[in-house]
Tab-separated table of C-alpha atoms in Angstrom:
chain	number	residue	atom	x	y	z
A	1	MET	CA	211.760	105.876	109.376
A	2	SER	CA	211.498	103.579	112.427
A	3	SER	CA	211.716	104.476	116.274
A	4	ALA	CA	214.414	101.886	116.750
A	5	SER	CA	216.016	102.976	112.459
A	6	SER	CA	216.260	106.185	114.336
A	7	SER	CA	218.456	105.433	117.138
A	8	VAL	CA	220.555	103.588	115.328
A	9	MET	CA	221.197	106.894	113.263
A	10	LEU	CA	221.532	108.712	115.766
A	11	TYR	CA	223.668	106.816	117.703
A	12	ALA	CA	226.433	106.657	114.703
A	13	ALA	CA	226.351	110.263	114.513
A	14	ALA	CA	227.138	110.795	118.018
A	15	ILE	CA	230.786	109.404	116.930
A	16	SER	CA	233.771	111.025	116.239
A	17	SER	CA	234.397	111.102	112.772
A	18	SER	CA	237.845	113.101	112.567
A	19	GLN	CA	240.753	110.984	114.710
A	20	MET	CA	244.753	110.602	114.539
A	21	ALA	CA	245.550	108.532	111.850
A	22	GLY	CA	248.951	106.055	112.665
A	23	ALA	CA	249.306	107.273	116.452
A	24	VAL	CA	250.305	106.131	119.209
A	25	PRO	CA	250.345	106.472	123.111
A	26	GLU	CA	252.719	108.782	125.037
A	27	ASP	CA	253.963	105.575	126.384
A	28	ALA	CA	254.286	102.922	124.160
A	29	LYS	CA	258.123	103.544	123.470
A	30	GLU	CA	258.106	101.967	127.375
A	31	LEU	CA	256.451	98.896	126.283
A	32	LYS	CA	255.726	98.150	129.553
A	33	HIS	CA	254.025	94.413	128.622
A	34	HIS	CA	256.811	93.523	128.209
A	35	LEU	CA	258.699	91.491	130.316
A	36	LYS	CA	262.617	92.805	131.508
A	37	ASP	CA	263.616	90.073	131.166
A	38	GLY	CA	262.251	89.687	127.267
A	39	LYS	CA	260.738	86.157	128.477
A	40	GLY	CA	257.056	87.597	127.970
A	41	PHE	CA	254.365	89.468	128.344
A	42	VAL	CA	252.070	91.036	131.200
A	43	ASN	CA	249.539	93.607	131.341
A	44	PRO	CA	251.268	96.451	133.016
A	45	TRP	CA	247.490	98.200	134.226
A	46	ARG	CA	245.530	97.934	138.091
A	47	SER	CA	242.346	97.088	136.008
A	48	TYR	CA	244.316	93.291	135.794
A	49	ARG	CA	244.850	90.053	138.316
A	50	ASP	CA	247.171	87.777	137.943
A	51	PHE	CA	245.985	83.858	138.180
A	52	THR	CA	248.460	81.156	137.179
A	53	PRO	CA	247.154	78.002	135.976
A	54	PHE	CA	246.815	76.079	138.600
A	55	SER	CA	245.737	78.382	141.751
A	56	ILE	CA	243.012	79.338	138.654
A	57	MET	CA	242.354	75.315	139.189
A	58	LYS	CA	242.403	75.991	142.593
A	59	ALA	CA	240.098	78.154	142.940
A	60	MET	CA	238.279	76.569	140.019
A	61	ILE	CA	237.487	73.366	142.438
A	62	SER	CA	236.680	75.526	145.899
A	63	HIS	CA	234.273	77.351	144.195
A	64	LYS	CA	232.606	74.578	142.528
A	65	PHE	CA	232.936	72.192	146.084
A	66	SER	CA	230.825	75.644	147.818
A	67	GLY	CA	227.766	74.727	146.564
A	68	ASP	CA	227.786	78.290	144.088
A	69	SER	CA	228.677	76.568	141.488
A	70	ASN	CA	226.464	75.806	137.991
A	71	SER	CA	226.669	73.637	135.270
A	72	PRO	CA	225.429	74.578	132.316
A	73	ASP	CA	222.979	72.800	130.310
A	74	THR	CA	223.962	72.072	126.556
A	75	THR	CA	220.679	69.802	126.016
A	76	PRO	CA	219.337	71.364	122.838
A	77	PRO	CA	218.229	73.574	121.659
A	78	THR	CA	220.681	76.345	121.970
A	79	VAL	CA	222.248	78.559	120.158
A	80	PRO	CA	220.198	77.912	116.851
A	81	VAL	CA	223.079	76.733	114.250
A	82	VAL	CA	222.259	78.070	109.821
A	83	LYS	CA	224.242	77.039	107.067
A	84	PRO	CA	226.355	80.504	105.478
A	85	GLU	CA	226.401	81.653	102.797
A	86	PHE	CA	229.824	82.911	101.525
A	87	LEU	CA	229.790	85.946	98.277
A	88	PRO	CA	230.217	83.717	95.259
A	89	SER	CA	232.855	86.532	94.234
A	90	ARG	CA	235.605	89.392	95.389
A	91	HIS	CA	232.449	91.614	93.950
A	92	THR	CA	230.808	93.911	97.314
A	93	PRO	CA	230.051	96.926	97.994
A	94	ALA	CA	229.589	96.537	101.878
A	95	LEU	CA	231.108	94.746	104.820
A	96	ARG	CA	229.851	91.658	105.269
A	97	ALA	CA	230.634	89.445	108.674
A	98	THR	CA	229.617	86.012	109.409
A	99	TRP	CA	229.755	84.661	113.446
A	100	LEU	CA	231.941	80.487	112.766
A	101	GLY	CA	230.750	79.627	116.445
A	102	HIS	CA	233.323	80.835	119.608
A	103	ALA	CA	235.328	84.201	118.487
A	104	CYS	CA	235.474	82.836	114.149
A	105	TYR	CA	234.243	85.551	112.211
A	106	TYR	CA	234.798	85.259	108.358
A	107	VAL	CA	234.776	89.923	106.919
A	108	GLU	CA	234.369	90.070	103.446
A	109	PHE	CA	235.816	93.885	103.131
A	110	PRO	CA	234.013	96.173	99.728
A	111	SER	CA	238.256	95.699	98.691
A	112	GLY	CA	236.781	92.442	97.994
A	113	LEU	CA	239.835	91.521	101.100
A	114	ARG	CA	238.846	87.775	102.417
A	115	VAL	CA	239.936	87.871	106.844
A	116	LEU	CA	239.298	84.856	108.736
A	117	PHE	CA	240.007	85.364	113.029
A	118	ASP	CA	240.441	83.217	115.019
A	119	PRO	CA	239.476	80.052	113.339
A	120	VAL	CA	238.644	76.703	114.769
A	121	PHE	CA	237.580	73.899	112.793
A	122	THR	CA	237.215	70.822	115.442
A	123	PRO	CA	234.944	68.507	117.800
A	124	ARG	CA	237.160	69.527	121.046
A	125	CYS	CA	239.085	72.974	121.787
A	126	SER	CA	242.208	71.273	123.341
A	127	PRO	CA	244.982	69.980	122.751
A	128	LEU	CA	243.752	66.482	122.630
A	129	ASN	CA	240.963	65.303	120.038
A	130	TRP	CA	239.268	62.731	122.989
A	131	LEU	CA	239.744	65.001	125.952
A	132	GLY	CA	238.337	69.063	126.517
A	133	PRO	CA	235.653	70.995	125.762
A	134	LYS	CA	233.364	69.116	123.199
A	135	ARG	CA	231.297	71.339	121.247
A	136	TYR	CA	228.003	71.308	121.994
A	137	THR	CA	225.770	73.235	118.728
A	138	GLU	CA	227.668	72.297	115.621
A	139	GLN	CA	230.040	73.477	113.313
A	140	PRO	CA	228.095	75.819	110.504
A	141	CYS	CA	231.085	74.329	107.758
A	142	ASN	CA	234.224	73.400	106.864
A	143	ILE	CA	237.233	75.253	105.704
A	144	ASP	CA	236.745	73.678	102.101
A	145	ASP	CA	233.339	75.971	102.651
A	146	ILE	CA	234.956	79.150	102.280
A	147	PRO	CA	236.267	80.054	98.634
A	148	THR	CA	238.657	82.223	99.496
A	149	ILE	CA	240.893	83.237	102.203
A	150	ASP	CA	243.596	85.865	101.997
A	151	ALA	CA	244.242	86.165	105.817
A	152	VAL	CA	243.794	85.079	109.003
A	153	VAL	CA	243.637	87.017	112.209
A	154	ILE	CA	245.701	84.808	115.247
A	155	SER	CA	244.761	86.919	119.069
A	156	HIS	CA	246.202	84.958	120.801
A	157	SER	CA	247.861	80.468	121.665
A	158	HIS	CA	244.445	79.827	123.552
A	159	TYR	CA	243.037	76.091	122.030
A	160	ASP	CA	240.009	77.703	121.253
A	161	HIS	CA	241.519	80.333	119.212
A	162	LEU	CA	244.971	78.462	117.304
A	163	SER	CA	243.864	75.875	116.092
A	164	HIS	CA	246.935	73.038	114.949
A	165	PRO	CA	244.571	70.747	112.938
A	166	THR	CA	242.491	74.055	111.431
A	167	VAL	CA	245.876	75.804	110.635
A	168	MET	CA	247.632	73.466	108.150
A	169	ARG	CA	244.031	72.866	106.468
A	170	ILE	CA	243.683	76.134	106.020
A	171	LYS	CA	247.281	76.356	104.911
A	172	GLU	CA	246.940	73.055	102.002
A	173	LEU	CA	243.265	75.094	100.844
A	174	HIS	CA	245.038	78.319	100.870
A	175	PRO	CA	248.354	77.905	99.791
A	176	ASN	CA	248.660	81.672	99.466
A	177	VAL	CA	247.209	82.646	102.722
A	178	HIS	CA	248.792	84.798	105.266
A	179	PHE	CA	249.197	84.558	108.718
A	180	PHE	CA	249.037	87.914	111.213
A	181	VAL	CA	249.928	86.800	114.910
A	182	PRO	CA	250.865	89.130	117.832
A	183	LEU	CA	254.332	88.612	118.595
A	184	LYS	CA	256.284	85.183	119.837
A	185	ASN	CA	254.455	83.341	118.301
A	186	LYS	CA	255.578	82.921	114.676
A	187	GLN	CA	257.788	80.814	115.373
A	188	TRP	CA	254.713	77.756	115.827
A	189	PHE	CA	254.495	78.359	112.744
A	190	ILE	CA	256.857	78.539	111.035
A	191	LYS	CA	257.972	74.900	113.523
A	192	CYS	CA	254.910	73.528	111.320
A	193	GLY	CA	256.142	74.739	107.723
A	194	ILE	CA	254.214	77.667	107.763
A	195	HIS	CA	256.747	80.679	106.362
A	196	ASN	CA	253.684	82.964	105.411
A	197	VAL	CA	253.425	84.624	109.583
A	198	THR	CA	253.972	87.983	110.036
A	199	GLU	CA	254.446	88.473	114.090
A	200	LEU	CA	253.288	92.540	115.912
A	201	ASP	CA	253.734	94.010	118.638
A	202	TRP	CA	250.977	96.616	120.196
A	203	TRP	CA	250.221	99.042	117.729
A	204	GLU	CA	251.810	98.022	114.949
A	205	ALA	CA	250.817	97.656	111.620
A	206	ARG	CA	251.411	96.541	108.074
A	207	ASP	CA	249.900	97.580	104.808
A	208	ILE	CA	249.466	94.477	102.850
A	209	LYS	CA	248.980	94.391	98.831
A	210	LEU	CA	247.393	90.804	97.426
A	211	SER	CA	246.163	89.806	93.859
A	212	ALA	CA	242.549	89.964	93.252
A	213	THR	CA	242.700	86.661	92.388
A	214	ASP	CA	241.330	83.509	94.046
A	215	SER	CA	243.298	82.411	96.528
A	216	LYS	CA	243.430	78.463	96.228
A	217	GLY	CA	246.995	78.413	94.624
A	218	LYS	CA	246.043	78.946	90.345
A	219	ALA	CA	248.217	81.421	88.001
A	220	GLY	CA	249.101	84.310	88.626
A	221	GLU	CA	248.306	84.242	92.390
A	222	GLU	CA	251.027	86.525	94.737
A	223	ASP	CA	251.463	86.616	98.226
A	224	PRO	CA	250.311	89.174	100.527
A	225	LYS	CA	253.778	91.666	100.081
A	226	ILE	CA	253.899	93.468	103.371
A	227	THR	CA	254.877	96.639	103.228
A	228	GLU	CA	255.992	99.265	106.700
A	229	THR	CA	253.679	101.752	106.683
A	230	ALA	CA	250.913	101.813	108.775
A	231	LYS	CA	248.895	103.999	106.036
A	232	THR	CA	247.372	103.490	103.705
A	233	LYS	CA	244.691	104.307	100.535
A	234	ASP	CA	242.852	101.953	99.151
A	235	SER	CA	244.751	101.403	95.003
A	236	SER	CA	241.921	102.716	92.213
A	237	ASN	CA	244.148	99.211	90.576
A	238	PRO	CA	241.035	96.786	90.158
A	239	GLN	CA	243.990	93.669	90.637
A	240	GLU	CA	245.109	95.402	93.792
A	241	ILE	CA	243.697	94.785	97.091
A	242	LEU	CA	244.817	97.114	100.102
A	243	ALA	CA	244.531	97.081	103.568
A	244	THR	CA	246.468	97.441	106.606
A	245	ILE	CA	246.380	95.647	109.460
A	246	GLU	CA	246.586	96.808	112.677
A	247	CYS	CA	247.885	95.378	116.088
A	248	LEU	CA	246.282	96.298	119.244
A	249	PRO	CA	245.774	95.880	123.124
A	250	CYS	CA	243.961	93.913	124.676
A	251	GLN	CA	243.777	92.733	128.439
A	252	HIS	CA	243.889	89.217	128.195
A	253	THR	CA	246.801	86.134	128.557
A	254	SER	CA	248.688	82.977	126.416
A	255	ALA	CA	249.346	79.526	126.727
A	256	ARG	CA	249.563	76.277	125.043
A	257	THR	CA	250.379	74.236	127.891
A	258	LEU	CA	250.330	74.393	131.217
A	259	PHE	CA	253.971	75.863	131.815
A	260	ASP	CA	254.225	78.773	129.623
A	261	LYS	CA	251.756	81.489	130.319
A	262	GLY	CA	252.698	84.377	129.026
A	263	HIS	CA	255.291	83.836	127.208
A	264	THR	CA	254.034	84.715	123.675
A	265	LEU	CA	251.651	87.972	123.044
A	266	TRP	CA	248.478	88.515	122.803
A	267	ALA	CA	246.102	91.437	120.785
A	268	SER	CA	243.535	92.741	119.302
A	269	TRP	CA	243.412	94.120	116.063
A	270	SER	CA	242.528	97.009	113.193
A	271	VAL	CA	241.802	95.609	109.599
A	272	GLN	CA	240.132	98.744	107.337
A	273	SER	CA	240.132	97.942	103.435
A	274	GLY	CA	237.628	99.284	101.070
A	275	GLY	CA	237.051	102.511	103.423
A	276	LYS	CA	235.530	100.136	106.261
A	277	LYS	CA	237.656	99.472	109.157
A	278	VAL	CA	237.060	96.268	111.805
A	279	TRP	CA	238.181	96.176	115.076
A	280	PHE	CA	238.128	92.137	116.776
A	281	GLY	CA	238.834	91.960	120.122
A	282	GLY	CA	240.173	88.412	120.587
A	283	ASP	CA	239.712	87.676	123.853
A	284	THR	CA	239.512	90.486	126.836
A	285	GLY	CA	238.688	91.015	130.267
A	286	TYR	CA	237.771	94.400	130.822
A	287	ARG	CA	238.523	94.970	134.974
A	288	ALA	CA	239.644	93.156	137.842
A	289	VAL	CA	236.497	92.403	139.858
A	290	PRO	CA	237.233	90.319	143.311
A	291	LYS	CA	234.553	87.770	145.212
A	292	LEU	CA	231.453	89.632	145.797
A	293	PRO	CA	227.610	88.604	147.313
A	294	LYS	CA	225.210	87.005	144.293
A	295	SER	CA	223.339	90.397	144.747
A	296	GLU	CA	226.191	92.481	144.649
A	297	ASN	CA	225.757	94.229	140.987
A	298	ASP	CA	229.470	94.874	140.659
A	299	TYR	CA	229.080	98.327	138.336
A	300	ASP	CA	227.683	100.053	141.620
A	301	THR	CA	229.476	102.963	142.490
A	302	LYS	CA	230.359	102.117	146.047
A	303	TYR	CA	232.796	99.706	144.060
A	304	GLY	CA	235.089	101.630	141.490
A	305	PHE	CA	236.945	98.875	140.305
A	306	PRO	CA	239.972	99.990	137.744
A	307	HIS	CA	238.920	99.943	134.496
A	308	CYS	CA	241.750	99.190	131.310
A	309	PRO	CA	242.790	102.071	129.967
A	310	ALA	CA	243.552	100.714	125.890
A	311	PHE	CA	240.200	100.327	124.944
A	312	ALA	CA	239.571	104.615	125.039
A	313	GLU	CA	243.277	105.277	123.879
A	314	ILE	CA	242.387	102.118	120.642
A	315	GLY	CA	239.231	104.030	120.685
A	316	ARG	CA	240.915	107.869	120.904
A	317	LEU	CA	243.437	106.921	117.800
A	318	ARG	CA	242.268	104.601	115.970
A	319	GLY	CA	237.985	105.141	115.929
A	320	PRO	CA	236.009	104.672	115.229
A	321	PHE	CA	235.349	101.509	113.530
A	322	ASP	CA	232.413	100.607	111.644
A	323	LEU	CA	231.917	97.098	113.061
A	324	GLY	CA	233.371	95.851	116.798
A	325	LEU	CA	233.713	91.554	116.894
A	326	ILE	CA	233.420	91.322	120.484
A	327	PRO	CA	233.133	89.246	123.229
A	328	ILE	CA	230.515	88.277	126.089
A	329	GLY	CA	230.708	85.304	127.230
A	330	ALA	CA	233.348	82.832	129.521
A	331	TYR	CA	232.621	85.034	132.557
A	332	ASP	CA	231.633	83.285	135.083
A	333	PRO	CA	232.766	82.998	138.548
A	334	ARG	CA	233.350	86.094	137.749
A	335	PHE	CA	235.837	86.363	140.297
A	336	ILE	CA	238.341	84.408	138.376
A	337	MET	CA	237.280	85.245	135.636
A	338	SER	CA	237.028	88.975	134.862
A	339	SER	CA	240.358	90.025	134.745
A	340	MET	CA	240.608	87.755	131.099
A	341	HIS	CA	237.204	87.674	130.143
A	342	ALA	CA	234.792	90.437	129.728
A	343	ASN	CA	231.020	90.073	130.931
A	344	PRO	CA	228.394	92.266	128.495
A	345	PHE	CA	228.608	94.276	130.815
A	346	ASP	CA	231.724	94.933	130.243
A	347	SER	CA	231.174	94.920	126.313
A	348	VAL	CA	229.564	96.873	126.095
A	349	ASN	CA	231.388	100.009	128.064
A	350	ILE	CA	234.989	98.017	125.811
A	351	PHE	CA	231.991	98.811	122.805
A	352	LEU	CA	231.572	102.105	123.030
A	353	ASP	CA	235.433	103.054	124.507
A	354	VAL	CA	236.617	101.784	121.615
A	355	GLN	CA	233.837	103.815	118.946
A	356	CYS	CA	232.559	101.014	117.304
A	357	LYS	CA	229.578	102.309	115.583
A	358	ARG	CA	228.228	98.518	115.727
A	359	GLY	CA	229.334	95.497	116.860
A	360	LEU	CA	228.382	92.050	116.188
A	361	GLY	CA	228.871	89.024	120.092
A	362	MET	CA	230.910	86.298	120.054
A	363	HIS	CA	233.563	84.032	122.920
A	364	TRP	CA	229.597	82.024	123.215
A	365	GLY	CA	227.495	79.670	121.820
A	366	THR	CA	230.263	76.953	120.952
A	367	TRP	CA	232.460	75.242	124.460
A	368	VAL	CA	231.275	75.147	127.714
A	369	LEU	CA	234.296	77.216	129.149
A	370	THR	CA	232.529	78.553	132.236
A	371	GLU	CA	230.080	78.293	134.458
A	372	GLU	CA	227.590	80.348	132.703
A	373	ASP	CA	224.375	78.848	131.430
A	374	VAL	CA	224.255	79.045	127.777
A	375	LEU	CA	221.921	80.814	126.220
A	376	GLU	CA	222.557	83.690	128.845
A	377	PRO	CA	225.010	85.752	127.349
A	378	PRO	CA	222.606	87.945	124.825
A	379	LYS	CA	220.497	88.125	127.575
A	380	LEU	CA	222.781	89.671	129.648
A	381	LEU	CA	224.276	91.944	127.075
A	382	ARG	CA	220.800	93.270	126.508
A	383	GLU	CA	220.759	94.850	130.030
A	384	ALA	CA	223.516	95.776	129.582
A	385	LEU	CA	222.535	97.592	126.554
A	386	ARG	CA	219.278	99.077	128.025
A	387	TRP	CA	221.218	100.496	131.530
A	388	LYS	CA	223.909	102.366	128.665
A	389	GLN	CA	220.605	103.923	127.409
A	390	MET	CA	221.216	102.402	123.870
A	391	PRO	CA	219.039	100.455	121.778
A	392	GLU	CA	218.386	96.947	122.004
A	393	GLU	CA	218.963	95.688	117.799
A	394	GLY	CA	220.461	97.069	115.602
A	395	VAL	CA	223.891	98.528	117.083
A	396	PHE	CA	225.432	95.372	119.621
A	397	ASP	CA	223.655	92.756	118.667
A	398	VAL	CA	223.808	88.430	118.239
A	399	LEU	CA	224.025	85.911	115.571
A	400	ASP	CA	222.992	82.992	114.901
A	401	ILE	CA	226.090	79.747	114.310
A	402	GLY	CA	226.126	80.886	109.951
A	403	ALA	CA	224.896	83.446	110.167
A	404	SER	CA	225.905	86.675	108.419
A	405	ARG	CA	225.113	90.991	108.576
A	406	VAL	CA	225.926	92.476	106.230
A	407	TYR	CA	226.646	97.004	106.315
A	408	ALA	CA	226.013	99.421	104.231
A	409	ASP	CA	226.734	103.389	104.418
A	410	SER	CA	222.831	103.723	104.641
A	411	GLU	CA	221.541	99.890	105.978
A	412	THR	CA	222.309	97.110	107.515
A	413	LYS	CA	220.559	93.825	106.407
A	414	SER	CA	220.610	90.056	107.766
């Protein structure tokens, strides 16, 4: 056995395996993330510093003219793109995750459940098809290439996570697909003519029951049956797929225009099925870091900036997770982006707080949204893993776009 494999096994063994299923934080019922007038949501922690859309634009313009800004070079080659291979049937003995670019993952659970997270299959992440951030890496596949989609999980309403053309195409190809969204996002789907939608608040969960047939609307297909319980066991009936999907906190915000910031909720998610549990981080920050000299490390102990406590609560009450899908990009300039977007050092802390056994990076490699060089996130991730004295490979990794990683009980395969 290699030394790297030994390190991975020892690390996994150190994670607690008995947690409080169904428990919620003591203050969850206070709904501190809800605005008092009921018209939106906030991040209720000291780790968040709020910016209005206009203040962000002003800060970015000022930063650009300061001479400190960076324009990332997207000249190929950048991130390798491979054609994804999806399993031909629902039969799989292991958990399998495929990165389809940015924050989109397709996860095949051992139960047969197939879940698509934050899909955006368009050239631009923008309300306009001719303006806005354009892909600098190729789209690895089309929605038509994905054989089965049972559930689509959406983290929030930003255009790089929620795409109208993509959602409509998924619904066309998979008419019985069920969408899971954070609170107040359901109305957007209903306006699109989509009614198979469940919206949840933080710490709310639903059990789902699906017919184990092809999801493209063939005879005998049933829509998911949602119950109110937050705890389930996998059915012994091969004609059923049971899973628990739970909406959990993260530190971000939402908007579809310049005038609806925070009107809908943002979230991370837990999906448990077939004896495997996945945490999807969505889009999140970890700490609010002020403007510092470039030579300064904002994790220096002399600073002690507060970090978001929600991730440790998730780990304590819902962990451990077999796999965490965690954002590692779109973080520069740090003094503007840190409240909303994690850099790789934040990402490794989130990974540890949430109690993930393994992790895969996301939220990079697709669109230029911020100023870090396009290949910097995986380099910084390796530095962050060394900083925490963790293996640089085999625990928290990055994939090529379109590539898959299999997580069996005894080994991990690409």
